[in-house]
Structures are given as C-alpha cells and as structure tokens.
Amino acid sequence: MALIIQLYFGDNRSKLKTILDNSIDSVVTDPPYEIGFMGKSWDATGIAYDPRVWQECLRVMKPGAHLLAFGSPRTYHRLACTIEAAGFEIRDQVMWLYGCLSEDTEILTPEGWARYDTLACGSTVMCY
C-alpha cells in the first residue's frame, strides 16, 4: 500500500473551501496567536478566534480525525473555546510550558520566595 501525503499551502479561509467533505485524516496548524506579536499584522487577523475556520476544518476531516492547533500560552483558552464552539470535542491537550528567567525573577518555594539563581538544581518549587 502506497502512503500518500498531501500538504495544502495557502490561506485556510479560502483553501479549506476547495477540499471535499470527510477527506482529511488530520489537521495540524499553527494559526496566528492573535497577540499582536511585535506589531505584525499577520498576528492580528482574527483567524484563530473565527469559528467558521474551525467549522470548515471539521467539515473536511474524516470521522475520528484529529486536530492539533498551536496557541499562545496567554490565549490558548480562547482558541480551545472557539474550536469547541465550532463542534469539536476537546479530549486532551499538549502544552509546551516554558519560563523566561531574568535577573530579578523570584520562585515560590516551601520556605517562601527566593531568587532563581540562589536555588540548587532539584530544589522543591511551588511554581515560577
């Protein structure tokens, strides 16, 4: 059996309309995060929070297909709610958690707040 992979490139608002119903095995997308990243217009399009885009994704996906959509840690909840409102069932999520430490960053420990650079590797922390 030959494995056929088809990648689609273009603006999903128009490209999805050209795809047949129930014909896609998986949608993997990294839509604009809608946080105005560095003032760039491509990150302020409204695409990620437009339920019509996600309804089109649902329409073209085969039953049982999976959607993987990346979002900003600050706004992923809006993305997930929009996808759910479009008809998807949210079953799980994969999170990429990261922190950016600066010289004045403090981390909560069982003993109270401590500067990150004073903690030893393996120290117990509450959150950062």
PDB file of N, CA, C and O in Angstrom, residues 11-84:
ATOM      1  N   ASP A  11      -3.988  30.350   2.381  1.00  0.00           N
ATOM      2  CA  ASP A  11      -4.862  30.927   3.400  1.00  0.00           C
ATOM      3  C   ASP A  11      -6.008  29.946   3.640  1.00  0.00           C
ATOM      4  O   ASP A  11      -6.787  29.654   2.723  1.00  0.00           O
ATOM      5  N   ASN A  12      -6.105  29.445   4.868  1.00  0.00           N
ATOM      6  CA  ASN A  12      -7.098  28.403   5.127  1.00  0.00           C
ATOM      7  C   ASN A  12      -8.530  28.879   4.934  1.00  0.00           C
ATOM      8  O   ASN A  12      -9.421  28.073   4.725  1.00  0.00           O
ATOM      9  N   ARG A  13      -8.771  30.170   4.984  1.00  0.00           N
ATOM     10  CA  ARG A  13     -10.137  30.672   4.775  1.00  0.00           C
ATOM     11  C   ARG A  13     -10.623  30.408   3.364  1.00  0.00           C
ATOM     12  O   ARG A  13     -11.822  30.233   3.143  1.00  0.00           O
ATOM     13  N   SER A  14      -9.719  30.336   2.402  1.00  0.00           N
ATOM     14  CA  SER A  14     -10.117  30.019   1.025  1.00  0.00           C
ATOM     15  C   SER A  14      -9.738  28.589   0.655  1.00  0.00           C
ATOM     16  O   SER A  14     -10.471  27.904  -0.053  1.00  0.00           O
ATOM     17  N   LYS A  15      -8.588  28.099   1.123  1.00  0.00           N
ATOM     18  CA  LYS A  15      -8.098  26.773   0.746  1.00  0.00           C
ATOM     19  C   LYS A  15      -9.032  25.663   1.233  1.00  0.00           C
ATOM     20  O   LYS A  15      -9.300  24.709   0.503  1.00  0.00           O
ATOM     21  N   LEU A  16      -9.553  25.784   2.465  1.00  0.00           N
ATOM     22  CA  LEU A  16     -10.430  24.741   3.001  1.00  0.00           C
ATOM     23  C   LEU A  16     -11.681  24.544   2.155  1.00  0.00           C
ATOM     24  O   LEU A  16     -12.194  23.430   2.043  1.00  0.00           O
ATOM     25  N   LYS A  17     -12.170  25.596   1.540  1.00  0.00           N
ATOM     26  CA  LYS A  17     -13.390  25.508   0.727  1.00  0.00           C
ATOM     27  C   LYS A  17     -13.208  24.650  -0.518  1.00  0.00           C
ATOM     28  O   LYS A  17     -14.184  24.209  -1.112  1.00  0.00           O
ATOM     29  N   THR A  18     -11.956  24.387  -0.904  1.00  0.00           N
ATOM     30  CA  THR A  18     -11.684  23.584  -2.099  1.00  0.00           C
ATOM     31  C   THR A  18     -11.524  22.100  -1.775  1.00  0.00           C
ATOM     32  O   THR A  18     -11.332  21.299  -2.686  1.00  0.00           O
ATOM     33  N   ILE A  19     -11.609  21.743  -0.508  1.00  0.00           N
ATOM     34  CA  ILE A  19     -11.362  20.364  -0.073  1.00  0.00           C
ATOM     35  C   ILE A  19     -12.698  19.657   0.175  1.00  0.00           C
ATOM     36  O   ILE A  19     -13.614  20.233   0.759  1.00  0.00           O
ATOM     37  N   LEU A  20     -12.776  18.399  -0.251  1.00  0.00           N
ATOM     38  CA  LEU A  20     -14.003  17.616  -0.103  1.00  0.00           C
ATOM     39  C   LEU A  20     -14.318  17.314   1.358  1.00  0.00           C
ATOM     40  O   LEU A  20     -13.419  17.176   2.192  1.00  0.00           O
ATOM     41  N   ASP A  21     -15.593  17.149   1.659  1.00  0.00           N
ATOM     42  CA  ASP A  21     -16.044  16.742   2.993  1.00  0.00           C
ATOM     43  C   ASP A  21     -15.407  15.405   3.366  1.00  0.00           C
ATOM     44  O   ASP A  21     -15.223  14.535   2.501  1.00  0.00           O
ATOM     45  N   ASN A  22     -15.119  15.224   4.650  1.00  0.00           N
ATOM     46  CA  ASN A  22     -14.648  13.942   5.185  1.00  0.00           C
ATOM     47  C   ASN A  22     -13.482  13.338   4.400  1.00  0.00           C
ATOM     48  O   ASN A  22     -13.458  12.134   4.153  1.00  0.00           O
ATOM     49  N   SER A  23     -12.521  14.161   4.034  1.00  0.00           N
ATOM     50  CA  SER A  23     -11.417  13.655   3.211  1.00  0.00           C
ATOM     51  C   SER A  23     -10.038  13.812   3.859  1.00  0.00           C
ATOM     52  O   SER A  23      -9.051  13.343   3.302  1.00  0.00           O
ATOM     53  N   ILE A  24      -9.957  14.424   5.027  1.00  0.00           N
ATOM     54  CA  ILE A  24      -8.673  14.721   5.663  1.00  0.00           C
ATOM     55  C   ILE A  24      -8.507  13.879   6.932  1.00  0.00           C
ATOM     56  O   ILE A  24      -9.406  13.794   7.758  1.00  0.00           O
ATOM     57  N   ASP A  25      -7.341  13.271   7.078  1.00  0.00           N
ATOM     58  CA  ASP A  25      -7.061  12.434   8.249  1.00  0.00           C
ATOM     59  C   ASP A  25      -6.644  13.236   9.474  1.00  0.00           C
ATOM     60  O   ASP A  25      -6.872  12.813  10.603  1.00  0.00           O
ATOM     61  N   SER A  26      -6.005  14.373   9.263  1.00  0.00           N
ATOM     62  CA  SER A  26      -5.511  15.156  10.395  1.00  0.00           C
ATOM     63  C   SER A  26      -5.280  16.597   9.964  1.00  0.00           C
ATOM     64  O   SER A  26      -4.828  16.844   8.845  1.00  0.00           O
ATOM     65  N   VAL A  27      -5.582  17.520  10.855  1.00  0.00           N
ATOM     66  CA  VAL A  27      -5.269  18.933  10.628  1.00  0.00           C
ATOM     67  C   VAL A  27      -4.270  19.343  11.694  1.00  0.00           C
ATOM     68  O   VAL A  27      -4.523  19.199  12.887  1.00  0.00           O
ATOM     69  N   VAL A  28      -3.114  19.801  11.257  1.00  0.00           N
ATOM     70  CA  VAL A  28      -2.074  20.311  12.155  1.00  0.00           C
ATOM     71  C   VAL A  28      -1.821  21.743  11.724  1.00  0.00           C
ATOM     72  O   VAL A  28      -1.452  21.993  10.573  1.00  0.00           O
ATOM     73  N   THR A  29      -2.037  22.676  12.644  1.00  0.00           N
ATOM     74  CA  THR A  29      -1.941  24.078  12.268  1.00  0.00           C
ATOM     75  C   THR A  29      -1.370  24.922  13.397  1.00  0.00           C
ATOM     76  O   THR A  29      -1.497  24.597  14.570  1.00  0.00           O
ATOM     77  N   ASP A  30      -0.739  25.983  13.018  1.00  0.00           N
ATOM     78  CA  ASP A  30      -0.165  26.954  13.950  1.00  0.00           C
ATOM     79  C   ASP A  30      -0.719  28.320  13.550  1.00  0.00           C
ATOM     80  O   ASP A  30      -0.034  29.118  12.921  1.00  0.00           O
ATOM     81  N   PRO A  31      -1.984  28.572  13.893  1.00  0.00           N
ATOM     82  CA  PRO A  31      -2.598  29.825  13.463  1.00  0.00           C
ATOM     83  C   PRO A  31      -1.980  31.017  14.184  1.00  0.00           C
ATOM     84  O   PRO A  31      -1.283  30.854  15.190  1.00  0.00           O
ATOM     85  N   PRO A  32      -2.234  32.224  13.677  1.00  0.00           N
ATOM     86  CA  PRO A  32      -1.734  33.403  14.391  1.00  0.00           C
ATOM     87  C   PRO A  32      -2.212  33.372  15.848  1.00  0.00           C
ATOM     88  O   PRO A  32      -3.330  32.964  16.137  1.00  0.00           O
ATOM     89  N   TYR A  33      -1.348  33.797  16.746  1.00  0.00           N
ATOM     90  CA  TYR A  33      -1.677  33.748  18.175  1.00  0.00           C
ATOM     91  C   TYR A  33      -2.576  34.900  18.608  1.00  0.00           C
ATOM     92  O   TYR A  33      -3.065  34.921  19.722  1.00  0.00           O
ATOM     93  N   GLU A  34      -2.753  35.868  17.734  1.00  0.00           N
ATOM     94  CA  GLU A  34      -3.647  36.996  17.996  1.00  0.00           C
ATOM     95  C   GLU A  34      -3.199  37.817  19.205  1.00  0.00           C
ATOM     96  O   GLU A  34      -4.020  38.316  19.962  1.00  0.00           O
ATOM     97  N   ILE A  35      -1.894  37.931  19.383  1.00  0.00           N
ATOM     98  CA  ILE A  35      -1.381  38.746  20.495  1.00  0.00           C
ATOM     99  C   ILE A  35      -0.643  39.975  19.963  1.00  0.00           C
ATOM    100  O   ILE A  35      -0.019  40.705  20.723  1.00  0.00           O
ATOM    101  N   GLY A  36      -0.725  40.205  18.652  1.00  0.00           N
ATOM    102  CA  GLY A  36      -0.048  41.347  18.057  1.00  0.00           C
ATOM    103  C   GLY A  36       1.458  41.245  18.162  1.00  0.00           C
ATOM    104  O   GLY A  36       2.132  42.238  18.405  1.00  0.00           O
ATOM    105  N   PHE A  37       1.990  40.068  17.960  1.00  0.00           N
ATOM    106  CA  PHE A  37       3.423  39.806  18.112  1.00  0.00           C
ATOM    107  C   PHE A  37       4.253  40.835  17.363  1.00  0.00           C
ATOM    108  O   PHE A  37       4.168  40.964  16.150  1.00  0.00           O
ATOM    109  N   MET A  38       5.034  41.575  18.100  1.00  0.00           N
ATOM    110  CA  MET A  38       5.941  42.588  17.554  1.00  0.00           C
ATOM    111  C   MET A  38       5.236  43.543  16.594  1.00  0.00           C
ATOM    112  O   MET A  38       5.841  44.061  15.655  1.00  0.00           O
ATOM    113  N   GLY A  39       3.947  43.750  16.794  1.00  0.00           N
ATOM    114  CA  GLY A  39       3.193  44.679  15.956  1.00  0.00           C
ATOM    115  C   GLY A  39       2.945  44.183  14.542  1.00  0.00           C
ATOM    116  O   GLY A  39       2.549  44.947  13.669  1.00  0.00           O
ATOM    117  N   LYS A  40       3.149  42.892  14.300  1.00  0.00           N
ATOM    118  CA  LYS A  40       2.995  42.332  12.955  1.00  0.00           C
ATOM    119  C   LYS A  40       1.516  42.122  12.626  1.00  0.00           C
ATOM    120  O   LYS A  40       0.760  41.576  13.427  1.00  0.00           O
ATOM    121  N   SER A  41       1.102  42.527  11.438  1.00  0.00           N
ATOM    122  CA  SER A  41      -0.303  42.422  11.045  1.00  0.00           C
ATOM    123  C   SER A  41      -0.747  40.971  10.893  1.00  0.00           C
ATOM    124  O   SER A  41      -1.914  40.655  11.115  1.00  0.00           O
ATOM    125  N   TRP A  42       0.185  40.075  10.524  1.00  0.00           N
ATOM    126  CA  TRP A  42      -0.197  38.671  10.359  1.00  0.00           C
ATOM    127  C   TRP A  42      -0.589  38.026  11.684  1.00  0.00           C
ATOM    128  O   TRP A  42      -1.180  36.951  11.692  1.00  0.00           O
ATOM    129  N   ASP A  43      -0.274  38.661  12.804  1.00  0.00           N
ATOM    130  CA  ASP A  43      -0.648  38.110  14.107  1.00  0.00           C
ATOM    131  C   ASP A  43      -1.833  38.855  14.703  1.00  0.00           C
ATOM    132  O   ASP A  43      -2.037  38.856  15.911  1.00  0.00           O
ATOM    133  N   ALA A  44      -2.615  39.476  13.868  1.00  0.00           N
ATOM    134  CA  ALA A  44      -3.815  40.173  14.338  1.00  0.00           C
ATOM    135  C   ALA A  44      -4.912  40.045  13.286  1.00  0.00           C
ATOM    136  O   ALA A  44      -5.552  41.025  12.923  1.00  0.00           O
ATOM    137  N   THR A  45      -5.113  38.822  12.802  1.00  0.00           N
ATOM    138  CA  THR A  45      -6.055  38.593  11.701  1.00  0.00           C
ATOM    139  C   THR A  45      -7.445  38.177  12.164  1.00  0.00           C
ATOM    140  O   THR A  45      -8.397  38.291  11.408  1.00  0.00           O
ATOM    141  N   GLY A  46      -7.547  37.639  13.373  1.00  0.00           N
ATOM    142  CA  GLY A  46      -8.826  37.126  13.858  1.00  0.00           C
ATOM    143  C   GLY A  46      -9.089  35.683  13.457  1.00  0.00           C
ATOM    144  O   GLY A  46     -10.093  35.098  13.849  1.00  0.00           O
ATOM    145  N   ILE A  47      -8.207  35.088  12.663  1.00  0.00           N
ATOM    146  CA  ILE A  47      -8.426  33.725  12.162  1.00  0.00           C
ATOM    147  C   ILE A  47      -8.603  32.727  13.303  1.00  0.00           C
ATOM    148  O   ILE A  47      -9.514  31.902  13.288  1.00  0.00           O
ATOM    149  N   ALA A  48      -7.740  32.785  14.298  1.00  0.00           N
ATOM    150  CA  ALA A  48      -7.754  31.779  15.363  1.00  0.00           C
ATOM    151  C   ALA A  48      -9.063  31.770  16.151  1.00  0.00           C
ATOM    152  O   ALA A  48      -9.456  30.735  16.673  1.00  0.00           O
ATOM    153  N   TYR A  49      -9.724  32.913  16.223  1.00  0.00           N
ATOM    154  CA  TYR A  49     -10.955  33.002  17.020  1.00  0.00           C
ATOM    155  C   TYR A  49     -12.203  33.086  16.150  1.00  0.00           C
ATOM    156  O   TYR A  49     -13.263  33.495  16.610  1.00  0.00           O
ATOM    157  N   ASP A  50     -12.085  32.684  14.907  1.00  0.00           N
ATOM    158  CA  ASP A  50     -13.221  32.678  13.985  1.00  0.00           C
ATOM    159  C   ASP A  50     -13.771  31.260  13.891  1.00  0.00           C
ATOM    160  O   ASP A  50     -13.153  30.385  13.288  1.00  0.00           O
ATOM    161  N   PRO A  51     -14.929  31.002  14.494  1.00  0.00           N
ATOM    162  CA  PRO A  51     -15.463  29.624  14.480  1.00  0.00           C
ATOM    163  C   PRO A  51     -15.706  29.080  13.077  1.00  0.00           C
ATOM    164  O   PRO A  51     -15.660  27.868  12.867  1.00  0.00           O
ATOM    165  N   ARG A  52     -15.906  29.949  12.093  1.00  0.00           N
ATOM    166  CA  ARG A  52     -16.138  29.469  10.721  1.00  0.00           C
ATOM    167  C   ARG A  52     -14.920  28.725  10.177  1.00  0.00           C
ATOM    168  O   ARG A  52     -15.066  27.744   9.444  1.00  0.00           O
ATOM    169  N   VAL A  53     -13.724  29.163  10.557  1.00  0.00           N
ATOM    170  CA  VAL A  53     -12.500  28.481  10.121  1.00  0.00           C
ATOM    171  C   VAL A  53     -12.481  27.060  10.679  1.00  0.00           C
ATOM    172  O   VAL A  53     -12.208  26.097   9.956  1.00  0.00           O
ATOM    173  N   TRP A  54     -12.792  26.927  11.958  1.00  0.00           N
ATOM    174  CA  TRP A  54     -12.754  25.608  12.612  1.00  0.00           C
ATOM    175  C   TRP A  54     -13.922  24.729  12.154  1.00  0.00           C
ATOM    176  O   TRP A  54     -13.775  23.511  12.073  1.00  0.00           O
ATOM    177  N   GLN A  55     -15.057  25.324  11.801  1.00  0.00           N
ATOM    178  CA  GLN A  55     -16.162  24.551  11.236  1.00  0.00           C
ATOM    179  C   GLN A  55     -15.767  23.963   9.892  1.00  0.00           C
ATOM    180  O   GLN A  55     -16.118  22.822   9.574  1.00  0.00           O
ATOM    181  N   GLU A  56     -15.005  24.729   9.108  1.00  0.00           N
ATOM    182  CA  GLU A  56     -14.500  24.205   7.837  1.00  0.00           C
ATOM    183  C   GLU A  56     -13.510  23.071   8.066  1.00  0.00           C
ATOM    184  O   GLU A  56     -13.526  22.073   7.340  1.00  0.00           O
ATOM    185  N   CYS A  57     -12.657  23.203   9.067  1.00  0.00           N
ATOM    186  CA  CYS A  57     -11.738  22.108   9.401  1.00  0.00           C
ATOM    187  C   CYS A  57     -12.523  20.855   9.751  1.00  0.00           C
ATOM    188  O   CYS A  57     -12.210  19.760   9.277  1.00  0.00           O
ATOM    189  N   LEU A  58     -13.541  21.016  10.568  1.00  0.00           N
ATOM    190  CA  LEU A  58     -14.364  19.875  10.978  1.00  0.00           C
ATOM    191  C   LEU A  58     -15.062  19.241   9.776  1.00  0.00           C
ATOM    192  O   LEU A  58     -15.131  18.020   9.663  1.00  0.00           O
ATOM    193  N   ARG A  59     -15.525  20.059   8.868  1.00  0.00           N
ATOM    194  CA  ARG A  59     -16.221  19.563   7.684  1.00  0.00           C
ATOM    195  C   ARG A  59     -15.316  18.679   6.830  1.00  0.00           C
ATOM    196  O   ARG A  59     -15.739  17.630   6.346  1.00  0.00           O
ATOM    197  N   VAL A  60     -14.062  19.076   6.642  1.00  0.00           N
ATOM    198  CA  VAL A  60     -13.180  18.323   5.747  1.00  0.00           C
ATOM    199  C   VAL A  60     -12.550  17.106   6.416  1.00  0.00           C
ATOM    200  O   VAL A  60     -12.049  16.221   5.731  1.00  0.00           O
ATOM    201  N   MET A  61     -12.597  17.045   7.734  1.00  0.00           N
ATOM    202  CA  MET A  61     -11.955  15.934   8.448  1.00  0.00           C
ATOM    203  C   MET A  61     -12.817  14.683   8.452  1.00  0.00           C
ATOM    204  O   MET A  61     -14.029  14.757   8.604  1.00  0.00           O
ATOM    205  N   LYS A  62     -12.160  13.542   8.306  1.00  0.00           N
ATOM    206  CA  LYS A  62     -12.848  12.252   8.394  1.00  0.00           C
ATOM    207  C   LYS A  62     -13.304  12.009   9.829  1.00  0.00           C
ATOM    208  O   LYS A  62     -12.697  12.537  10.773  1.00  0.00           O
ATOM    209  N   PRO A  63     -14.337  11.203  10.019  1.00  0.00           N
ATOM    210  CA  PRO A  63     -14.721  10.846  11.393  1.00  0.00           C
ATOM    211  C   PRO A  63     -13.531  10.196  12.105  1.00  0.00           C
ATOM    212  O   PRO A  63     -12.841   9.350  11.548  1.00  0.00           O
ATOM    213  N   GLY A  64     -13.247  10.649  13.300  1.00  0.00           N
ATOM    214  CA  GLY A  64     -12.136  10.117  14.075  1.00  0.00           C
ATOM    215  C   GLY A  64     -10.813  10.820  13.827  1.00  0.00           C
ATOM    216  O   GLY A  64      -9.821  10.512  14.475  1.00  0.00           O
ATOM    217  N   ALA A  65     -10.793  11.763  12.887  1.00  0.00           N
ATOM    218  CA  ALA A  65      -9.563  12.509  12.608  1.00  0.00           C
ATOM    219  C   ALA A  65      -9.247  13.426  13.788  1.00  0.00           C
ATOM    220  O   ALA A  65     -10.110  13.722  14.605  1.00  0.00           O
ATOM    221  N   HIS A  66      -8.006  13.847  13.874  1.00  0.00           N
ATOM    222  CA  HIS A  66      -7.564  14.688  14.984  1.00  0.00           C
ATOM    223  C   HIS A  66      -7.116  16.058  14.495  1.00  0.00           C
ATOM    224  O   HIS A  66      -6.538  16.183  13.427  1.00  0.00           O
ATOM    225  N   LEU A  67      -7.366  17.049  15.334  1.00  0.00           N
ATOM    226  CA  LEU A  67      -6.917  18.414  15.095  1.00  0.00           C
ATOM    227  C   LEU A  67      -5.851  18.755  16.123  1.00  0.00           C
ATOM    228  O   LEU A  67      -6.033  18.502  17.318  1.00  0.00           O
ATOM    229  N   LEU A  68      -4.739  19.289  15.667  1.00  0.00           N
ATOM    230  CA  LEU A  68      -3.700  19.788  16.554  1.00  0.00           C
ATOM    231  C   LEU A  68      -3.480  21.241  16.171  1.00  0.00           C
ATOM    232  O   LEU A  68      -3.025  21.533  15.072  1.00  0.00           O
ATOM    233  N   ALA A  69      -3.863  22.146  17.081  1.00  0.00           N
ATOM    234  CA  ALA A  69      -3.734  23.580  16.815  1.00  0.00           C
ATOM    235  C   ALA A  69      -2.883  24.206  17.905  1.00  0.00           C
ATOM    236  O   ALA A  69      -3.186  24.070  19.090  1.00  0.00           O
ATOM    237  N   PHE A  70      -1.822  24.871  17.501  1.00  0.00           N
ATOM    238  CA  PHE A  70      -0.937  25.525  18.455  1.00  0.00           C
ATOM    239  C   PHE A  70      -1.527  26.872  18.841  1.00  0.00           C
ATOM    240  O   PHE A  70      -2.185  27.521  18.045  1.00  0.00           O
ATOM    241  N   GLY A  71      -1.265  27.279  20.078  1.00  0.00           N
ATOM    242  CA  GLY A  71      -1.734  28.576  20.544  1.00  0.00           C
ATOM    243  C   GLY A  71      -0.757  29.166  21.538  1.00  0.00           C
ATOM    244  O   GLY A  71       0.111  28.478  22.071  1.00  0.00           O
ATOM    245  N   SER A  72      -0.924  30.434  21.795  1.00  0.00           N
ATOM    246  CA  SER A  72      -0.088  31.126  22.766  1.00  0.00           C
ATOM    247  C   SER A  72      -0.467  30.703  24.180  1.00  0.00           C
ATOM    248  O   SER A  72      -1.638  30.500  24.472  1.00  0.00           O
ATOM    249  N   PRO A  73       0.509  30.567  25.077  1.00  0.00           N
ATOM    250  CA  PRO A  73       0.171  30.236  26.463  1.00  0.00           C
ATOM    251  C   PRO A  73      -0.805  31.236  27.090  1.00  0.00           C
ATOM    252  O   PRO A  73      -1.615  30.873  27.925  1.00  0.00           O
ATOM    253  N   ARG A  74      -0.748  32.484  26.646  1.00  0.00           N
ATOM    254  CA  ARG A  74      -1.633  33.503  27.218  1.00  0.00           C
ATOM    255  C   ARG A  74      -3.049  33.442  26.687  1.00  0.00           C
ATOM    256  O   ARG A  74      -3.971  33.959  27.319  1.00  0.00           O
ATOM    257  N   THR A  75      -3.248  32.850  25.521  1.00  0.00           N
ATOM    258  CA  THR A  75      -4.571  32.902  24.897  1.00  0.00           C
ATOM    259  C   THR A  75      -5.079  31.548  24.399  1.00  0.00           C
ATOM    260  O   THR A  75      -6.051  31.488  23.664  1.00  0.00           O
ATOM    261  N   TYR A  76      -4.417  30.455  24.799  1.00  0.00           N
ATOM    262  CA  TYR A  76      -4.841  29.138  24.295  1.00  0.00           C
ATOM    263  C   TYR A  76      -6.285  28.827  24.666  1.00  0.00           C
ATOM    264  O   TYR A  76      -6.992  28.134  23.940  1.00  0.00           O
ATOM    265  N   HIS A  77      -6.736  29.357  25.810  1.00  0.00           N
ATOM    266  CA  HIS A  77      -8.102  29.094  26.263  1.00  0.00           C
ATOM    267  C   HIS A  77      -9.125  29.655  25.270  1.00  0.00           C
ATOM    268  O   HIS A  77     -10.153  29.034  25.027  1.00  0.00           O
ATOM    269  N   ARG A  78      -8.835  30.801  24.679  1.00  0.00           N
ATOM    270  CA  ARG A  78      -9.739  31.374  23.679  1.00  0.00           C
ATOM    271  C   ARG A  78      -9.761  30.510  22.429  1.00  0.00           C
ATOM    272  O   ARG A  78     -10.808  30.287  21.827  1.00  0.00           O
ATOM    273  N   LEU A  79      -8.597  30.011  22.043  1.00  0.00           N
ATOM    274  CA  LEU A  79      -8.506  29.133  20.885  1.00  0.00           C
ATOM    275  C   LEU A  79      -9.303  27.856  21.130  1.00  0.00           C
ATOM    276  O   LEU A  79     -10.108  27.442  20.293  1.00  0.00           O
ATOM    277  N   ALA A  80      -9.102  27.239  22.293  1.00  0.00           N
ATOM    278  CA  ALA A  80      -9.807  25.992  22.619  1.00  0.00           C
ATOM    279  C   ALA A  80     -11.321  26.206  22.668  1.00  0.00           C
ATOM    280  O   ALA A  80     -12.081  25.370  22.167  1.00  0.00           O
ATOM    281  N   CYS A  81     -11.770  27.303  23.242  1.00  0.00           N
ATOM    282  CA  CYS A  81     -13.212  27.582  23.313  1.00  0.00           C
ATOM    283  C   CYS A  81     -13.804  27.785  21.930  1.00  0.00           C
ATOM    284  O   CYS A  81     -14.912  27.324  21.645  1.00  0.00           O
ATOM    285  N   THR A  82     -13.071  28.462  21.053  1.00  0.00           N
ATOM    286  CA  THR A  82     -13.557  28.678  19.688  1.00  0.00           C
ATOM    287  C   THR A  82     -13.636  27.361  18.928  1.00  0.00           C
ATOM    288  O   THR A  82     -14.622  27.101  18.223  1.00  0.00           O
ATOM    289  N   ILE A  83     -12.634  26.521  19.080  1.00  0.00           N
ATOM    290  CA  ILE A  83     -12.639  25.216  18.416  1.00  0.00           C
ATOM    291  C   ILE A  83     -13.796  24.369  18.932  1.00  0.00           C
ATOM    292  O   ILE A  83     -14.506  23.716  18.163  1.00  0.00           O
ATOM    293  N   GLU A  84     -14.019  24.389  20.226  1.00  0.00           N
ATOM    294  CA  GLU A  84     -15.129  23.634  20.814  1.00  0.00           C
ATOM    295  C   GLU A  84     -16.471  24.181  20.326  1.00  0.00           C
ATOM    296  O   GLU A  84     -17.383  23.419  19.985  1.00  0.00           O
TER     297      GLU A  84
END
